[in-house]
Tab-separated table of C-alpha atoms in Angstrom:
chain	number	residue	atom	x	y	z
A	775	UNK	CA	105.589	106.778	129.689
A	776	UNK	CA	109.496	106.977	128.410
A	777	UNK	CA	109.893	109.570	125.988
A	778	UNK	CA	111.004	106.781	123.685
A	779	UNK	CA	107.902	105.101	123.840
A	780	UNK	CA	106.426	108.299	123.192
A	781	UNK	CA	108.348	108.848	120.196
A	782	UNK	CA	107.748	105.772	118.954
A	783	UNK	CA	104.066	106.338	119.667
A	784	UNK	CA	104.024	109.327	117.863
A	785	UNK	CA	105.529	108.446	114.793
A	786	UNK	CA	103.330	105.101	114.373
A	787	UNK	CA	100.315	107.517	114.271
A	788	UNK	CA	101.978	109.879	111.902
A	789	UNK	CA	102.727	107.001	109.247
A	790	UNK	CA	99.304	106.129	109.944
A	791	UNK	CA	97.661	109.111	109.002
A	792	UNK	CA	100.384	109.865	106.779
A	793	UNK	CA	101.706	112.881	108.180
A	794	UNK	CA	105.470	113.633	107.685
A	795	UNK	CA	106.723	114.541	111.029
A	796	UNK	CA	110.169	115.546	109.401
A	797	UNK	CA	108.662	119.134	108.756
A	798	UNK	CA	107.647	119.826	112.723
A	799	UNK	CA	111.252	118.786	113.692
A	800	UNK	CA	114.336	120.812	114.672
A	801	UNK	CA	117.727	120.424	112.753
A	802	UNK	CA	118.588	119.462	108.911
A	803	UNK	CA	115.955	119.521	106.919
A	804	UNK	CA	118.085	118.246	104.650
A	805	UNK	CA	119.315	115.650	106.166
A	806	UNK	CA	115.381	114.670	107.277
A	807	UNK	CA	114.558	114.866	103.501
A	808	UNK	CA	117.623	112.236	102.768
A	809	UNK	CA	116.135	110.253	105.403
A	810	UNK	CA	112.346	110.009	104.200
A	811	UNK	CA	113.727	109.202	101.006
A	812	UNK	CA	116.163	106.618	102.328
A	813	UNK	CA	112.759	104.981	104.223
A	814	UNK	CA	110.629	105.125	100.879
A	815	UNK	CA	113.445	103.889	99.136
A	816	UNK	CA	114.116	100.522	101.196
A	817	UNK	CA	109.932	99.918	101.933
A	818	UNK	CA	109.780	99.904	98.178
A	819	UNK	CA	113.002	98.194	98.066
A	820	UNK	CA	111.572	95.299	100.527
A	821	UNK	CA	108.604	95.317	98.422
A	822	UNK	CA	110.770	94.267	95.109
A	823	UNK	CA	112.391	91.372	97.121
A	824	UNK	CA	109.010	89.607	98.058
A	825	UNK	CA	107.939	89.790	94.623
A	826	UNK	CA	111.123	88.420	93.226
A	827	UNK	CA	111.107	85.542	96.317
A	828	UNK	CA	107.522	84.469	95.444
A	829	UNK	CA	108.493	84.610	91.486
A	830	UNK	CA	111.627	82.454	91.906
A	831	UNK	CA	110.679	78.457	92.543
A	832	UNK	CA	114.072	77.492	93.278
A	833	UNK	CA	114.711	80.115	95.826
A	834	UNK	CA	110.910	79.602	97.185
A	835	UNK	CA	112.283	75.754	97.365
A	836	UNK	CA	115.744	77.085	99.585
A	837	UNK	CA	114.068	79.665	101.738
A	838	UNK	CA	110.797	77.111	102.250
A	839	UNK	CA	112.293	73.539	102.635
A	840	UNK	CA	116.566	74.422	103.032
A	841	UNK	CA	115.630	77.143	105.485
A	842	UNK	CA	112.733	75.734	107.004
A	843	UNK	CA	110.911	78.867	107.388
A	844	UNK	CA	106.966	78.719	107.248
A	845	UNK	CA	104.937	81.351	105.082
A	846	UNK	CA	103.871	83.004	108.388
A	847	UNK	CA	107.402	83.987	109.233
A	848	UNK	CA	108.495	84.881	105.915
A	849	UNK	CA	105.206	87.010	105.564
A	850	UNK	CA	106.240	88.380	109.570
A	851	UNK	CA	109.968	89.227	108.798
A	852	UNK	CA	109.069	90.430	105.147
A	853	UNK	CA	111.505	87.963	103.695
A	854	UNK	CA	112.922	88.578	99.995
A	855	UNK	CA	115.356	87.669	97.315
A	856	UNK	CA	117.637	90.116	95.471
A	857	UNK	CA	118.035	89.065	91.668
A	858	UNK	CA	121.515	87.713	90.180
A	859	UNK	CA	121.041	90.982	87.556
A	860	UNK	CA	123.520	93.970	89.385
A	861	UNK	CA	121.116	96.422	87.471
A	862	UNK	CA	117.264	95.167	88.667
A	863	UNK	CA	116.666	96.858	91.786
A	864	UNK	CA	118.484	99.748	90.910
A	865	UNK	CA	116.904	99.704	87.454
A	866	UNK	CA	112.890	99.198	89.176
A	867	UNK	CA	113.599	101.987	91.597
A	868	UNK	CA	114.928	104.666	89.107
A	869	UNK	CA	111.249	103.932	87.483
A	870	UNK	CA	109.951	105.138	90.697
A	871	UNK	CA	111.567	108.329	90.434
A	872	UNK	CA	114.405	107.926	92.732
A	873	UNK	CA	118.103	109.088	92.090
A	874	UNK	CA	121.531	107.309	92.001
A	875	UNK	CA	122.497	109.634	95.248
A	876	UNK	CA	119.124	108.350	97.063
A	877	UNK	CA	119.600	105.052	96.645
A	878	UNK	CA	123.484	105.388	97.364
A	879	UNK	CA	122.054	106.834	100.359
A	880	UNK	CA	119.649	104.591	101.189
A	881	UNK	CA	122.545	101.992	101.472
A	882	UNK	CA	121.345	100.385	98.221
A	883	UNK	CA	124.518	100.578	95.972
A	884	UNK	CA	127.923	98.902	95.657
A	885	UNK	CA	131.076	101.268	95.584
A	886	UNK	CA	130.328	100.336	90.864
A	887	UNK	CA	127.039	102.082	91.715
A	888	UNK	CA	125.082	98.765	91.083
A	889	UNK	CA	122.994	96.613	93.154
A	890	UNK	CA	124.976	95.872	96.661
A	891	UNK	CA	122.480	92.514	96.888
A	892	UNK	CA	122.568	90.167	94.564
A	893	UNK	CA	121.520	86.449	94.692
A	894	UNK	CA	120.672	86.505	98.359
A	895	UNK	CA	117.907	86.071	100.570
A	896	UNK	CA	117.050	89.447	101.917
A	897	UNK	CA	115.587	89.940	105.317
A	898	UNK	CA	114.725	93.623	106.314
A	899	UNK	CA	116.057	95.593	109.525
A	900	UNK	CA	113.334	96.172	110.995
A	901	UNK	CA	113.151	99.910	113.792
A	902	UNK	CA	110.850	99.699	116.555
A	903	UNK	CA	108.229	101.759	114.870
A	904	UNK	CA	108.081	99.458	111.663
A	905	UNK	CA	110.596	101.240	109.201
A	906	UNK	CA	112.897	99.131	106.977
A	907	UNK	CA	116.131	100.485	108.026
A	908	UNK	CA	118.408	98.055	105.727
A	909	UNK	CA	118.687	94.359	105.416
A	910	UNK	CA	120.821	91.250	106.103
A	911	UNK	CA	121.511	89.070	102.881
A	912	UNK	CA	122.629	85.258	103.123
A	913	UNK	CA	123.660	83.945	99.451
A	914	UNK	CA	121.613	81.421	98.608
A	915	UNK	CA	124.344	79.751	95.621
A	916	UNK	CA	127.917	79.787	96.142
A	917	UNK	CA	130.229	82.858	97.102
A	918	UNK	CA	131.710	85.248	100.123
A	919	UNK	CA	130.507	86.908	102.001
A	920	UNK	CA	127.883	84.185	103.443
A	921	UNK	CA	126.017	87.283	104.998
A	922	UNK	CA	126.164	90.735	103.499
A	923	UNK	CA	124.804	93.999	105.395
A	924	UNK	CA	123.691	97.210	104.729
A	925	UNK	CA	127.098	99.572	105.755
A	926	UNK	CA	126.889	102.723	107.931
A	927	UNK	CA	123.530	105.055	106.827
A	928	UNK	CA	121.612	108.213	108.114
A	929	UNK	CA	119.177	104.959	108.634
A	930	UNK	CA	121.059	102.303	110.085
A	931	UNK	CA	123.418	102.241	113.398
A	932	UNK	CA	124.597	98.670	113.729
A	933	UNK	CA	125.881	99.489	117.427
A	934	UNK	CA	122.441	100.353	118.048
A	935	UNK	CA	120.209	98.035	116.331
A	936	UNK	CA	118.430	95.359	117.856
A	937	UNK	CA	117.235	92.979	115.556
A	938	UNK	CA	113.885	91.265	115.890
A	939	UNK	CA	112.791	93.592	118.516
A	940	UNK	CA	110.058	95.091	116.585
A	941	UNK	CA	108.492	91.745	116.437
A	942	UNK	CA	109.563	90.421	119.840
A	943	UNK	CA	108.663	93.570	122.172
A	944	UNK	CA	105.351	93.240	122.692
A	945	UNK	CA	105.985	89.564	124.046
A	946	UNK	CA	108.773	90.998	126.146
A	947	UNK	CA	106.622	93.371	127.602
A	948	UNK	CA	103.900	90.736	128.388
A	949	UNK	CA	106.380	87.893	129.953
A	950	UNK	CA	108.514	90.366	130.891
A	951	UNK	CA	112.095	88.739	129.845
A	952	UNK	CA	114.235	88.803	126.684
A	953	UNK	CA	116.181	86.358	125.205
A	954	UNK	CA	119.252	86.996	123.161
A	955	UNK	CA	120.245	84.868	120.591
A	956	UNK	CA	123.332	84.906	118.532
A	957	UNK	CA	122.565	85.791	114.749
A	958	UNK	CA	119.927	87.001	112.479
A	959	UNK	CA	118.587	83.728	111.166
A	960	UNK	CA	118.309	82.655	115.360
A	961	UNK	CA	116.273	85.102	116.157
A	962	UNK	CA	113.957	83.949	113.309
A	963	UNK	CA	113.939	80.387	113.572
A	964	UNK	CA	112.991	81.186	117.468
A	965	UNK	CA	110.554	83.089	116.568
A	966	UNK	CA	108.674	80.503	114.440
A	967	UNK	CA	109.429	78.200	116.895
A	968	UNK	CA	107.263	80.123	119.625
A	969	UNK	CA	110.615	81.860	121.605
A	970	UNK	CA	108.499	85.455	120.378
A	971	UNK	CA	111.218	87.603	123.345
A	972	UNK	CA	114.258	86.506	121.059
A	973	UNK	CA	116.258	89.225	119.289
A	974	UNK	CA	119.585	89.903	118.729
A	975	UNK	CA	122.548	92.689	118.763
A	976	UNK	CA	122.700	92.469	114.737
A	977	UNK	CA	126.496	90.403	114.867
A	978	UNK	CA	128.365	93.082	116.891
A	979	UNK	CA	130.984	92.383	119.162
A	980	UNK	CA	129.642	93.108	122.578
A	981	UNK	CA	129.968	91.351	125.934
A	982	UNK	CA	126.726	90.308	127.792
A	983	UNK	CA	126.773	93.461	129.985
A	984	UNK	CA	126.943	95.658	127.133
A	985	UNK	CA	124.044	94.076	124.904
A	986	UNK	CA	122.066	94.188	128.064
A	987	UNK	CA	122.834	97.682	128.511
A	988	UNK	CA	121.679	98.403	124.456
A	989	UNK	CA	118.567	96.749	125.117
A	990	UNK	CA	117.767	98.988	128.945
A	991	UNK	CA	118.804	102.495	127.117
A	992	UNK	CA	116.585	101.711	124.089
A	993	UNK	CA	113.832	101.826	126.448
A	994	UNK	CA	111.356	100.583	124.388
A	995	UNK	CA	110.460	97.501	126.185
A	996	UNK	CA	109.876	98.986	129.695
A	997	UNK	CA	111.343	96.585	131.452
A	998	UNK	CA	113.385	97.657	134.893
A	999	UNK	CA	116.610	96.197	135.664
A	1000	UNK	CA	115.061	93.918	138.295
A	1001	UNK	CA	113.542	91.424	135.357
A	1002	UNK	CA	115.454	88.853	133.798
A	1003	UNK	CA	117.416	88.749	130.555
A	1004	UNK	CA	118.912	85.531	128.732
A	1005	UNK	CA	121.214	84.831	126.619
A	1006	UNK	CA	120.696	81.620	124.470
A	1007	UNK	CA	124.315	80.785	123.147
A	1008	UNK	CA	123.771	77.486	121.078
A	1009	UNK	CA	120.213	78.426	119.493
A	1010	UNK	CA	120.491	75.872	116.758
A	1011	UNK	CA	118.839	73.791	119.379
A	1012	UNK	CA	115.971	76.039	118.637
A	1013	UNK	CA	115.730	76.148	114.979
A	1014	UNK	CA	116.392	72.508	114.690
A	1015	UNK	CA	113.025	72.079	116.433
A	1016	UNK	CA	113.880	69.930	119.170
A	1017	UNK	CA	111.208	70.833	120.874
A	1018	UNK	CA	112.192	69.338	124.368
A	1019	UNK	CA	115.457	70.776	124.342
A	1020	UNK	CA	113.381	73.716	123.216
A	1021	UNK	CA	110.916	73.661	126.299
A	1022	UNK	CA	113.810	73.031	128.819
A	1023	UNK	CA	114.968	76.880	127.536
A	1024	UNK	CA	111.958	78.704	128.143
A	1025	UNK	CA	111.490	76.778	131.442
A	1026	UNK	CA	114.822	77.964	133.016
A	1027	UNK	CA	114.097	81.314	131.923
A	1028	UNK	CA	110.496	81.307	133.086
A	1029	UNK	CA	111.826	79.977	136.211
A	1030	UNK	CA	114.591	82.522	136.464
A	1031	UNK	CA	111.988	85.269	135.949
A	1032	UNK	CA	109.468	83.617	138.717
A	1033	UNK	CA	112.534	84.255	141.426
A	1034	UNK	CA	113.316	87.618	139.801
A	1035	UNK	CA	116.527	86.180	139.188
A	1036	UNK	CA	118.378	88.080	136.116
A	1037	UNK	CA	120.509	85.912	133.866
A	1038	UNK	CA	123.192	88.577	133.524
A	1039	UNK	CA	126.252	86.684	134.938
A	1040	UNK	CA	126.507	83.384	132.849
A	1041	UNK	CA	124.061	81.929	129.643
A	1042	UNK	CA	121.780	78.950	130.016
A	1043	UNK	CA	122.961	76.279	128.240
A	1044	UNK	CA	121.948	72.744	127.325
């Protein structure tokens, strides 16, 4: 066992029994009390923005029949919406007890010390052991940017983050192959669509070899260079539900990983 899986391990049995590991570890304390309040911060964060979605018809009516996302995957990928008021999250979480800074922190605020989300569909980052690490926000009404992310925290590492992967890994690990699609909304429209090994490298620049690479030194999904990896480029085949252009993906992969063939020079395409 990796010693990443036995972090991971560890630290899903700590939040069960709620036991705050930060005390038992070297370094910052600190800095590990900033974090734990960064995590509390965005769960109850996450928490607000389901309320608000299910409260909201006309945003139930985007994210429901625009998006055409199902109740099981908004439920799965803890889907939200962010009010048009700059002051309501911020205003709900100072009831909670938590401070400008902490929020700030958390990656919560604009540089006016308001609510960075506002009028968008929020969809949690997700870390492999089930923390809300940030979120990506599409606006739902008119305005730039389309998609708005958490910056830079103690929390989040975009060079680092996978996204879906704390949904997709235990399929990975059972079919043994990933498949990388290119954005956010891909991975979830895959996902709902029955591609459960889809994830992808959070919109950063990186060439095939490299998001590979992210993927092996996470080493979370145990799977040794000899298995097969693919990368989807044109998913909207996927969350257009076409289901037989659909199928013809997961058969080249499945018949890629059959021959223990890796994908890793080219994409499969269709």
């Amino acid at each position: 066992c990796s010693l990443m899986i036995f972090k991971e391990a560890l630290e899903k049995l700590a939040n069960q029994a709620g036991v705050d590991l930060s005390k038992y570890r070297g370094g910052d304390q600190a800095v590990n009390k900033k974090k734990l309040r960064a995590k509390e911060a965005l769960q109850l964060a996450t928490k607000y923005y389901q309320a608000c979605l299910i409260r909201n018809k006309p945003v139930c009516e985007y994210v429901f029949y625009k998006r055409n996302l199902n109740r099981s995957t908004v439920q799965e990928f803890k889907i939200g919406y962010s009010p048009k008021d700059g002051k309501a999250l911020t205003t709900a979480l100072k009831k909670r007890g938590f401070t400008e800074a902490e929020l700030d922190s958390a990656g919560l605020l604009n540089r006016f010390k308001s609510d960075l989300f506002k009028d968008r569909m929020m969809v949690p980052f997700i870390d492999t052991t089930g923390n809300v690490i940030g979120f990506t926000a599409r606006i739902i009404n008119q305005g730039e940017p389309k998609y708005l992310n958490t910056p830079e925290t103690l929390l989040f590492n975009k060079s680092r983050f996978i996204f879906g992967l704390y949904n997709a890994k235990e399929s990975i690990r059972r079919s043994g192959y990933v498949v990388i699609v290119e954005g956010n909304m891909d991975v979830i429209s895959s996902h709902q669509a029955g591609v459960k090994e889809a994830v992808a490298t959070s919109g950063t620049a990186m060439t095939e070899q490299e998001e590979f690479g992210t993927i092996y030194e996470l080493d979370i999904v145990e799977i040794p260079t000899n298995k097969p990896i693919a990368r989807v480029d044109h998913a909207d085949v996927v969350y257009k539900n076409e289901q037989g252009k659909l199928r013809a993906i997961v058969k080249q992969i499945q018949e890629c990983h059959e021959k223990g063939q890796p994908v890793l020079g080219g994409t499969i395409s269709i």
